PDB file of C-alpha atoms in Angstrom:
ATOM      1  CA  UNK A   1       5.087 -15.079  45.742  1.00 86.00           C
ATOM      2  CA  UNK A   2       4.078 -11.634  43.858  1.00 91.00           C
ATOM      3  CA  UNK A   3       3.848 -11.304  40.289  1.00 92.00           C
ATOM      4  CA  UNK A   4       3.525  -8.148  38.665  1.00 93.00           C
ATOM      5  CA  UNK A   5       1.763  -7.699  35.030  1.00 93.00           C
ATOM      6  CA  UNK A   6       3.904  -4.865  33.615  1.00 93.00           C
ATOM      7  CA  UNK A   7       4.369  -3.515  29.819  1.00 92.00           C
ATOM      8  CA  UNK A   8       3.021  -0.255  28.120  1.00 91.00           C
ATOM      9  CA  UNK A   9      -0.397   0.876  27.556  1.00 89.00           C
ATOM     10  CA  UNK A  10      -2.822  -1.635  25.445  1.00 88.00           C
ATOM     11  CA  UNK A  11      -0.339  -4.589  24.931  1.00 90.00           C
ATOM     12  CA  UNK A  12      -2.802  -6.944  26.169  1.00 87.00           C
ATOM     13  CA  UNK A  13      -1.965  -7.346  29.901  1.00 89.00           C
ATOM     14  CA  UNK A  14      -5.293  -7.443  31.316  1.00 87.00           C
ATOM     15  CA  UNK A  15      -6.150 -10.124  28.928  1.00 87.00           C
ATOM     16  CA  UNK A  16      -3.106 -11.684  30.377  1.00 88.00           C
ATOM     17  CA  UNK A  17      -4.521 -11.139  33.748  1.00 89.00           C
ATOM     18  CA  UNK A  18      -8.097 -12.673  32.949  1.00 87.00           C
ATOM     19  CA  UNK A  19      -6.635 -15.896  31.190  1.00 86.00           C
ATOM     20  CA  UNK A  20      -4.419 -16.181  34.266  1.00 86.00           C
ATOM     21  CA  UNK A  21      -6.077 -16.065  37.451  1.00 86.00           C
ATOM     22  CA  UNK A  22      -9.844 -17.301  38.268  1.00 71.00           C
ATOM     23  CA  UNK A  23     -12.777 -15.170  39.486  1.00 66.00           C
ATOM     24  CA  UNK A  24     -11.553 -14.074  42.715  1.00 70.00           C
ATOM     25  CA  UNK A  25     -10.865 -10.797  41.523  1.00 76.00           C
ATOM     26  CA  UNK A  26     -10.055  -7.143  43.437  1.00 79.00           C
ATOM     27  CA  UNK A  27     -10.252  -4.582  42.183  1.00 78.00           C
ATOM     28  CA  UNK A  28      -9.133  -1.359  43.699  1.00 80.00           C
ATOM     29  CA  UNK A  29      -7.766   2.469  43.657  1.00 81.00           C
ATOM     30  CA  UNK A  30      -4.086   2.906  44.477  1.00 80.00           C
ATOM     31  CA  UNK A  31      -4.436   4.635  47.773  1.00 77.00           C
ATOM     32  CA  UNK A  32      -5.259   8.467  47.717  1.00 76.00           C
ATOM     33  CA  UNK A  33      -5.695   8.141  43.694  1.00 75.00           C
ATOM     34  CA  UNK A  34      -8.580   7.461  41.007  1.00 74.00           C
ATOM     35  CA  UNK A  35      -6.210   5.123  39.204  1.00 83.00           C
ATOM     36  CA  UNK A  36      -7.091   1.030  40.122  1.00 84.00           C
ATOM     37  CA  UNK A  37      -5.707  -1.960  39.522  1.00 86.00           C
ATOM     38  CA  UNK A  38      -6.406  -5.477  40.118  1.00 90.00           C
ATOM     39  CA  UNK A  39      -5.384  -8.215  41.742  1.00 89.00           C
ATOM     40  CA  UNK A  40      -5.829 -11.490  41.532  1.00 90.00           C
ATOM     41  CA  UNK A  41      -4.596 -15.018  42.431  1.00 90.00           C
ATOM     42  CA  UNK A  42      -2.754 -18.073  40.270  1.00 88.00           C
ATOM     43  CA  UNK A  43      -1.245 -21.166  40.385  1.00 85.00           C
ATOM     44  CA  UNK A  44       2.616 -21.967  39.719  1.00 83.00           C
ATOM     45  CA  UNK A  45       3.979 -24.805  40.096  1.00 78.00           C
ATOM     46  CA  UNK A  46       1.265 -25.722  42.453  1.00 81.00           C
ATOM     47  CA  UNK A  47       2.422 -23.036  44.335  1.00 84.00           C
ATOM     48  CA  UNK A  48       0.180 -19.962  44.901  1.00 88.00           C
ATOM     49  CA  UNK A  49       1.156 -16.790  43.933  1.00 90.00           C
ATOM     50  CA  UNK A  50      -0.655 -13.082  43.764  1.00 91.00           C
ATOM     51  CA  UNK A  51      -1.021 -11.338  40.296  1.00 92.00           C
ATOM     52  CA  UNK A  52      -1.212  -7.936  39.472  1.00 91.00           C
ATOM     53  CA  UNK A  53      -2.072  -6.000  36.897  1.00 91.00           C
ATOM     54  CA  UNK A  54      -0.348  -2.624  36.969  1.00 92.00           C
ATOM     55  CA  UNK A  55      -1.108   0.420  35.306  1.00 92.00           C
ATOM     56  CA  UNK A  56       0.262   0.243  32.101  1.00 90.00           C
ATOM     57  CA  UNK A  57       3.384   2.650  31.385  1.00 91.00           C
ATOM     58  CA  UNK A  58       6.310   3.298  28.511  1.00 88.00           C
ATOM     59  CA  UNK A  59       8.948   3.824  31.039  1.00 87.00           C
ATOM     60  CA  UNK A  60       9.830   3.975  34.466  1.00 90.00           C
ATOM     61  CA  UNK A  61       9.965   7.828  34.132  1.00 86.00           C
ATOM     62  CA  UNK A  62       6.452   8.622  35.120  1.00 85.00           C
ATOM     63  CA  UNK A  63       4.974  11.424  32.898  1.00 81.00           C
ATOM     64  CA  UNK A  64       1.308  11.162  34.154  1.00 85.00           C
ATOM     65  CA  UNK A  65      -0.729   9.486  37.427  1.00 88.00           C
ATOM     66  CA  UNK A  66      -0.942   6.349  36.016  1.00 88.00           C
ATOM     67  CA  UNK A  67       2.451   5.651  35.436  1.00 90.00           C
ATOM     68  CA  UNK A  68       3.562   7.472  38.556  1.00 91.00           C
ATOM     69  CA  UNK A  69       1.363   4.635  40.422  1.00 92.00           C
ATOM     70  CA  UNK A  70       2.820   1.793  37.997  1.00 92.00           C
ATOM     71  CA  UNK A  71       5.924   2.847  39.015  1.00 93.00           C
ATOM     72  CA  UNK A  72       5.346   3.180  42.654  1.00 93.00           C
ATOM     73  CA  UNK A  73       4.263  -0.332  42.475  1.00 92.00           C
ATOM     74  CA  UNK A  74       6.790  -1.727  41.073  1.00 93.00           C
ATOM     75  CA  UNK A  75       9.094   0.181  43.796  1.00 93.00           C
ATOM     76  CA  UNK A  76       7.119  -1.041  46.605  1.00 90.00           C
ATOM     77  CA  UNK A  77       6.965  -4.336  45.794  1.00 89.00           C
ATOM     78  CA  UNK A  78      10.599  -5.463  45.740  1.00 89.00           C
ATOM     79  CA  UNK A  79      10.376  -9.254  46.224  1.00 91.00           C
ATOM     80  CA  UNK A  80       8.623  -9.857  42.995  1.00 94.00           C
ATOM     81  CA  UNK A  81       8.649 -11.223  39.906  1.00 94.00           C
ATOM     82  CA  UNK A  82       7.942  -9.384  36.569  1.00 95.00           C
ATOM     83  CA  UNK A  83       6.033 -10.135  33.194  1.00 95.00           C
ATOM     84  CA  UNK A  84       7.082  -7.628  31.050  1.00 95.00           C
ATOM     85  CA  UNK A  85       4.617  -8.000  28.279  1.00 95.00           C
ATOM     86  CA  UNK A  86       5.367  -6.397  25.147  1.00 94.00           C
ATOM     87  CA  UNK A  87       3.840  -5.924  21.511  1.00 92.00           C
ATOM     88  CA  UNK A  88       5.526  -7.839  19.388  1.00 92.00           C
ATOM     89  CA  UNK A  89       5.198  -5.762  16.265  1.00 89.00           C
ATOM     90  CA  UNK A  90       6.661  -2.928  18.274  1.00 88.00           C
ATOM     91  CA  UNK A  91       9.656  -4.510  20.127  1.00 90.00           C
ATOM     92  CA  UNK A  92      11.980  -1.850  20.385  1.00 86.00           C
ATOM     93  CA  UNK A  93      10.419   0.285  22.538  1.00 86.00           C
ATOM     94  CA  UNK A  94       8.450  -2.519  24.858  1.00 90.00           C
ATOM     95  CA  UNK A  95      12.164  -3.672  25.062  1.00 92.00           C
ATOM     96  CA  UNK A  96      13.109  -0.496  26.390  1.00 90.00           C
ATOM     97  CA  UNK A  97      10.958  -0.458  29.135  1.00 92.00           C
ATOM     98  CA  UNK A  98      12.219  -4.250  30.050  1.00 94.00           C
ATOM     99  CA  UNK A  99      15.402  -3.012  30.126  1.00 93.00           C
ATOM    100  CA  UNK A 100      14.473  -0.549  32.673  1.00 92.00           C
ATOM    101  CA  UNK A 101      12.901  -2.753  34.950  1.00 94.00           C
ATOM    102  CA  UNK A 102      16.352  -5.480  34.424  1.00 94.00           C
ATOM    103  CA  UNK A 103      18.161  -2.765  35.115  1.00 93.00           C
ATOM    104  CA  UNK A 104      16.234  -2.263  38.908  1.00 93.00           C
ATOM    105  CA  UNK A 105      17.162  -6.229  39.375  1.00 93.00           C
ATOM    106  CA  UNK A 106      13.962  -7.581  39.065  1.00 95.00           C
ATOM    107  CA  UNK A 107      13.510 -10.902  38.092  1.00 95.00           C
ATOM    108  CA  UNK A 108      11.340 -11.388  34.731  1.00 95.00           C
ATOM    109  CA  UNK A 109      10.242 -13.274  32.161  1.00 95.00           C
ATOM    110  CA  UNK A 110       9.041 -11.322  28.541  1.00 95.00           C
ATOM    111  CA  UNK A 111       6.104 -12.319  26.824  1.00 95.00           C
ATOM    112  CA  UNK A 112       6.128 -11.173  22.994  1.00 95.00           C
ATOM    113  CA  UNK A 113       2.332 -10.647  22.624  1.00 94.00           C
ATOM    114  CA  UNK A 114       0.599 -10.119  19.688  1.00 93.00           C
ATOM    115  CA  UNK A 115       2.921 -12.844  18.498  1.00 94.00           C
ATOM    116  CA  UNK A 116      -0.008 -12.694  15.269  1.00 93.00           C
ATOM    117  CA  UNK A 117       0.076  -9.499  14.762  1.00 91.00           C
ATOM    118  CA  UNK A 118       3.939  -9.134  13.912  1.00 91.00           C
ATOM    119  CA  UNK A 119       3.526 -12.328  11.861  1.00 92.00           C
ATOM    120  CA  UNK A 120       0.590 -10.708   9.707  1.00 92.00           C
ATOM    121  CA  UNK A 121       3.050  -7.363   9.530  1.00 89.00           C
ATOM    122  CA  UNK A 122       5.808  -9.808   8.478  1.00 90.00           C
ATOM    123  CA  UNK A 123       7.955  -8.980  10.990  1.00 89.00           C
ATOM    124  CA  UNK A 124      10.656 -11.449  12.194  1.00 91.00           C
ATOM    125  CA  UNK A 125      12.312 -12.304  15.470  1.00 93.00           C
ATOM    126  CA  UNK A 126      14.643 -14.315  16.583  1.00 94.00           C
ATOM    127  CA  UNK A 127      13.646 -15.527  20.530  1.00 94.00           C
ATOM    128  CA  UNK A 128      16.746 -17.499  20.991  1.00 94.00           C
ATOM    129  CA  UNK A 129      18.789 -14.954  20.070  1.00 94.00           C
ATOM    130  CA  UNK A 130      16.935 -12.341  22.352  1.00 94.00           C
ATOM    131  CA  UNK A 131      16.858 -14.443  25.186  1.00 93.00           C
ATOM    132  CA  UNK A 132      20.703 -15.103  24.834  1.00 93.00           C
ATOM    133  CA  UNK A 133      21.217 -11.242  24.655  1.00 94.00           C
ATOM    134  CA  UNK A 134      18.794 -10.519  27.648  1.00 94.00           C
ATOM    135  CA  UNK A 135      19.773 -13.596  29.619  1.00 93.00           C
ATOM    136  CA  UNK A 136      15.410 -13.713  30.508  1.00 95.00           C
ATOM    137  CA  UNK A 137      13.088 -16.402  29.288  1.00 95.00           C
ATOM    138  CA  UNK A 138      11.293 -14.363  25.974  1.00 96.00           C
ATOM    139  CA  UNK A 139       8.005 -16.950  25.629  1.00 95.00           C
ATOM    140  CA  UNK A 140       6.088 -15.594  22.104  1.00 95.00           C
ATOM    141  CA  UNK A 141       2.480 -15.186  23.115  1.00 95.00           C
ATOM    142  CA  UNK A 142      -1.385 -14.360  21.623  1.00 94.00           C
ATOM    143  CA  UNK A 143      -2.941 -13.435  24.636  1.00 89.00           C
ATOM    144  CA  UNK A 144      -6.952 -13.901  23.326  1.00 88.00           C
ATOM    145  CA  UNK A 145      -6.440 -17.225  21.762  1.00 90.00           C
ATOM    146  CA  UNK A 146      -4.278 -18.286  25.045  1.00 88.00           C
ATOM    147  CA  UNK A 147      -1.443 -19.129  22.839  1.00 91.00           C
ATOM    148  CA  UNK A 148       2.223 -19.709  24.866  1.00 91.00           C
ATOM    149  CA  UNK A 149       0.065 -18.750  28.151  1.00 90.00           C
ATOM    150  CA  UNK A 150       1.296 -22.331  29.694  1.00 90.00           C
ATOM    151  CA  UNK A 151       4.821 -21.907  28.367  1.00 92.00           C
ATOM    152  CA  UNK A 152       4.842 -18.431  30.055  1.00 91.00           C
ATOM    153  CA  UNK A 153       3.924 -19.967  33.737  1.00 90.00           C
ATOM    154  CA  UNK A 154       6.006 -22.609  33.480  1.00 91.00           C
ATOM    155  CA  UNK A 155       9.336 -20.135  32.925  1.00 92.00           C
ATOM    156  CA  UNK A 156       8.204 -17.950  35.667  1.00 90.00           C
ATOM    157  CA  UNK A 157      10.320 -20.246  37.740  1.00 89.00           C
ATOM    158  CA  UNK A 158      13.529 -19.359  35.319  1.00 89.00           C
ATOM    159  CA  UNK A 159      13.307 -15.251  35.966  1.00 90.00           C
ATOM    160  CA  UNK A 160      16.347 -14.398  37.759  1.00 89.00           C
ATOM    161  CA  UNK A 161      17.793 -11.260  38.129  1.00 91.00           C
ATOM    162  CA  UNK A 162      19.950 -10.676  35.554  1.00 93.00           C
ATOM    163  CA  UNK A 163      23.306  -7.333  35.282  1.00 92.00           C
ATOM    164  CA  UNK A 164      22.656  -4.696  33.088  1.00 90.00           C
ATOM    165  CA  UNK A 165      26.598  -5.242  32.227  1.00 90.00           C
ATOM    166  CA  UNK A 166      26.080  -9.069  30.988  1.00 91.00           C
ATOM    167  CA  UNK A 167      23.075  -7.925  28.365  1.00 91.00           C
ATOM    168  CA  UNK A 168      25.590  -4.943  27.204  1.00 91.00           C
ATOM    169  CA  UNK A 169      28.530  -7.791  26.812  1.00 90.00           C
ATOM    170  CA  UNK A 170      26.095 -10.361  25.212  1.00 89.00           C
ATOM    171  CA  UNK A 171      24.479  -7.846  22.471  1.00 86.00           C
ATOM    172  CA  UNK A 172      28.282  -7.078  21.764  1.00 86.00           C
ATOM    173  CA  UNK A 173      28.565  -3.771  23.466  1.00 78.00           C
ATOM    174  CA  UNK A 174      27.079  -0.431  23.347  1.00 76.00           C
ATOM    175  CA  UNK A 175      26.671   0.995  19.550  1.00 66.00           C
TER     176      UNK A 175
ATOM    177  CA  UNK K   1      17.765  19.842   4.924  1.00 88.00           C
ATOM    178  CA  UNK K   2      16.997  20.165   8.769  1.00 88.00           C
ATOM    179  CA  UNK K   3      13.761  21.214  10.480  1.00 89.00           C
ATOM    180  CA  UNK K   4      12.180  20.633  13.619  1.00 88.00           C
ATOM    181  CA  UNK K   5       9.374  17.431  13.785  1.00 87.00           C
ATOM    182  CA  UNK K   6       6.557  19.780  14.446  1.00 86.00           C
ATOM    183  CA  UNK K   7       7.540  22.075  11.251  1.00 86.00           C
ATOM    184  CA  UNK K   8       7.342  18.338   9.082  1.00 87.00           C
ATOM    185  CA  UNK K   9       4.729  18.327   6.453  1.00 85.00           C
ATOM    186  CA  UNK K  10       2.351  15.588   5.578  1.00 86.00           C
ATOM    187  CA  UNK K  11       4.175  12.067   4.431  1.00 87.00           C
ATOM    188  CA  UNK K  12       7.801  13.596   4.799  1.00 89.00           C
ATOM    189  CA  UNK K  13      10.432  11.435   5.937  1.00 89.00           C
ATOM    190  CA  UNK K  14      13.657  11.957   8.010  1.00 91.00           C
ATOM    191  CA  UNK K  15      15.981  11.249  10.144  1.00 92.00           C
ATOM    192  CA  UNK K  16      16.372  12.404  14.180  1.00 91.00           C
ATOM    193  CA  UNK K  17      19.642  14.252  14.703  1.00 92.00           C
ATOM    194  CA  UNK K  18      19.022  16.076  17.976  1.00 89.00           C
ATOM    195  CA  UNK K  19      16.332  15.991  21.137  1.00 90.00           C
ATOM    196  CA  UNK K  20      16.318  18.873  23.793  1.00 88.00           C
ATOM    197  CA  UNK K  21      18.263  17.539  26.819  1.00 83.00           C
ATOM    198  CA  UNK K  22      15.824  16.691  29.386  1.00 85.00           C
ATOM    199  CA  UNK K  23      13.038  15.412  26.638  1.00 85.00           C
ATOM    200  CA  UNK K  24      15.681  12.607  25.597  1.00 84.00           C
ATOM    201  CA  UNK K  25      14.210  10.460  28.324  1.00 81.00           C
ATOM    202  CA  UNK K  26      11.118  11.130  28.061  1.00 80.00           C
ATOM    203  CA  UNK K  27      10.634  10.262  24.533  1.00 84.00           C
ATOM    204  CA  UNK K  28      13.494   6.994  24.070  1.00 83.00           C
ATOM    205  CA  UNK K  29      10.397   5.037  25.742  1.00 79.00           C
ATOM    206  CA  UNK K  30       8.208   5.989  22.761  1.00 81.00           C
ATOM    207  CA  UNK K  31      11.153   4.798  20.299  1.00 82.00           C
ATOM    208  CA  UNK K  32      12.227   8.500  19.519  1.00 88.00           C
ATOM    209  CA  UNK K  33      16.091   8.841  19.823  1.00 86.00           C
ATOM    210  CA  UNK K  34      18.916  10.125  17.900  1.00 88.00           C
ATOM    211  CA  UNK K  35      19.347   8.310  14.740  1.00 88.00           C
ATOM    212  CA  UNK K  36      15.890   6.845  14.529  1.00 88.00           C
ATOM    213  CA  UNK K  37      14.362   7.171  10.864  1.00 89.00           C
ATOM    214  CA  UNK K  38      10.901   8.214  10.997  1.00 90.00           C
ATOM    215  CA  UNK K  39       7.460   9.494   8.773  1.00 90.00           C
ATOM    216  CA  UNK K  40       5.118  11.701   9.511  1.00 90.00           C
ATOM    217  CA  UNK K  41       1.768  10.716   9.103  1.00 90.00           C
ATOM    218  CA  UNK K  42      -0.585  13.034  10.344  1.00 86.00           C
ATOM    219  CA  UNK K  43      -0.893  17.037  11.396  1.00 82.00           C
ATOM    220  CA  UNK K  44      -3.944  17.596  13.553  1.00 80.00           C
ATOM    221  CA  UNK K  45      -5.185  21.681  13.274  1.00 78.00           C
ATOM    222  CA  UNK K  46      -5.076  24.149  15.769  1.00 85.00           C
ATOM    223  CA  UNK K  47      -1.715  23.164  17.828  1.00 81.00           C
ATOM    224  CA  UNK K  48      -2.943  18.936  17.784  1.00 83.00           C
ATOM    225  CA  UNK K  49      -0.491  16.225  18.224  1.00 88.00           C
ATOM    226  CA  UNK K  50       1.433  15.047  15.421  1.00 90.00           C
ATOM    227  CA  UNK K  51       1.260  11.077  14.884  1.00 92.00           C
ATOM    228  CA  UNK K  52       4.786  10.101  13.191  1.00 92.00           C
ATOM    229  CA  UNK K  53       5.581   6.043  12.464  1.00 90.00           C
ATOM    230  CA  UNK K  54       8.824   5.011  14.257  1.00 88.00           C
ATOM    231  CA  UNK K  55       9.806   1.400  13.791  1.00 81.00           C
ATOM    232  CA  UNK K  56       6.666   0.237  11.569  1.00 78.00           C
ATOM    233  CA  UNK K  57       4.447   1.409  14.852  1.00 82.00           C
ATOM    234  CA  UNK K  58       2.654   4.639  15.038  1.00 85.00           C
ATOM    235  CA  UNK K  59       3.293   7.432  18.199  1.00 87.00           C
ATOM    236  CA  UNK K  60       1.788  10.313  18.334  1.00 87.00           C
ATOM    237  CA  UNK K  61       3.143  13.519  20.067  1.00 88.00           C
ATOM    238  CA  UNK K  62       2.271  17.016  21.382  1.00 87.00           C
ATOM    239  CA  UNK K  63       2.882  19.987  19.428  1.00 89.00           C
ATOM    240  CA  UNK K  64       5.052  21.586  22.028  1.00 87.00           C
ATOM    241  CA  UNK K  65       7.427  17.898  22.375  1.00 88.00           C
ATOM    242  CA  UNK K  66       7.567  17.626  18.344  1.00 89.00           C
ATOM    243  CA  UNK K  67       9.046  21.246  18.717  1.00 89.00           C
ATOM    244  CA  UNK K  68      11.831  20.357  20.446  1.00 90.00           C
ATOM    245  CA  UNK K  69      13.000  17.487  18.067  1.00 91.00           C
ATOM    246  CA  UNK K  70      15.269  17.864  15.196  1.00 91.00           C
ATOM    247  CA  UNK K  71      14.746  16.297  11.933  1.00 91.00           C
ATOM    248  CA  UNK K  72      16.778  16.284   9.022  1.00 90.00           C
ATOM    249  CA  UNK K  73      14.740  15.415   6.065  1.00 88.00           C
ATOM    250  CA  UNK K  74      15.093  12.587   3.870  1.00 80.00           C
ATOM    251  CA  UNK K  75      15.647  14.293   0.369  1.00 75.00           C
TER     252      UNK K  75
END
C-alpha cells in the first residue's frame, strides 16, 4: 500500500514523515525537476506500506513547480491513501485543500496538527462534528511531541473514499 | 466605502466583495473569497507583497493579485 503525506506548505508533514517511518530513507528529485521528495517505509497493521512526503501545496491548482509536482503525484499515484495534514489554527483553508483531494476520490484520513498551537490561540473545534460532516477520520495531532501519531495509523485503515455530494448534504447544503 | 486590497492602508479592515474571475481559484486556497472579513497588516515599499490576516492566520500576497481584489472597508 502507498501513502501519501499531503497538506500545504510548513504544516509539519515532514515531521510527520520522520516520526513515521525508520531510517531507510530516499530521497530524490521528481524526474526532469530540482524539486525532491522522500520516501520512506512504515508499518500498518503489520502490514507494510510506502510513505511519501509530497511537496507541500494550497491547492490542487498548481501555481509554481512544486505544487505542479505535488500534484502530479498525487495524479499518478491513484491507488493510494492520503494524510491530509492541516494546521489546526488555520482550518479553513487546509480544509479546502482536503476537500479537493475528497473530491478526486481519494481515500484519507486528516490530521489537525498543531493541535497546541490552536489551543494556545484559543481556538475551538469540534472533531466529531467535522468528521460527521466530512465522513473521514479527523485524528487531532502535535507532530514534535508525537501526540495522536498512533491514533493516526491506526485510522488509516478507516479512509474510504467518500462523495463530494454526502459532505454537501451532511454540512446542510451549500451556503 | 470600496477600494481595491492593494490600495488598503496600514491596520484597515474590510470585507471581500469581488475577485477577478480567473484569480477566484487561485486565491480560495489561501482563504481569500467573497465574503471573507479580513485586516491588513503590512505594506512592503516599492511594489512588495501585502500580508493581510484572514481567519486569525496571516497570507501574504503580490502587489499585482491584491490589485485585483475588492474590499469594502469596515467603517
Amino acid at each position: 500500500m502507498k501513502v501519501l503525506l499531503m497538506g500545504h506548505p510548513n504544516v509539519g508533514k515532514s515531521v510527520f514523515f520522520n516520526r513515521l517511518t525508520g531510517a531507510n530513507v530516499t530521497e530524490s528529485n521528481y524526474p526532469g525537476t530540482t524539486v525532491d521528495f522522500t520516501k520512506g517505509y512504515m508499518k500498518i497493521g503489520g502490514e507494510d506500506a510506502e510513505l511519501i512526503d509530497v511537496p507541500g501545496t494550497f491547492s490542487l491548482d498548481p501555481k509554481d513547480k512544486a505544487e505542479e509536482v505535488a500534484v502530479a503525484m498525487l495524479h499518478e499515484n491513484r491507488d493510494v491513501k492520503v494524510i491530509c495534514v492541516i494546521d489546526a489554527s488555520k482550518i479553513e483553508r487546509g480544509v479546502y485543500l482536503a476537500l479537493e483531494i475528497i473530491e478526486e476520490g481519494y481515500p484519507m484520513v486528516i490530521a489537525l496538527n498543531m493541535w497546541d498551537a490552536a489551543v494556545d490561540k484559543n481556538i475551538q473545534i469540534d472533531i466529531n462534528n467535522l468528521q460527521r460532516i466530512l465522513g473521514v477520520p479527523v485524528v487531532p495531532t502535535v507532530a514534535i511531541s508525537g501526540e495522536g501519531i498512533k491514533e493516526l495509523t491506526s485510522r488509516l485503515k478507516d479512509a474510504k473514499p467518500v462523495e463530494i455530494d454526502d459532505i454537501v448534504k451532511n454540512a446542510g447544503g451549500l451556503t | 466605502m470600496e477600494k481595491k486590497l492593494s490600495e488598503m492602508e496600514y491596520e484597515e479592515e474590510g470585507t471581500v466583495t469581488d475577485i477577478e474571475g480567473t484569480l477566484r481559484k487561485k486565491v480560495a486556497g489561501m482563504g481569500i473569497r467573497v465574503g471573507k472579513k479580513l485586516k491588513m497588516i503590512t505594506k512592503q515599499p516599492i511594489k512588495g507583497p501585502v500580508v493581510v490576516i484572514v481567519d486569525e492566520a496571516n497570507t501574504s500576497l503580490g502587489l499585482d493579485v491584491a490589485e485585483r481584489i475588492s474590499v469594502e472597508m469596515k467603517t
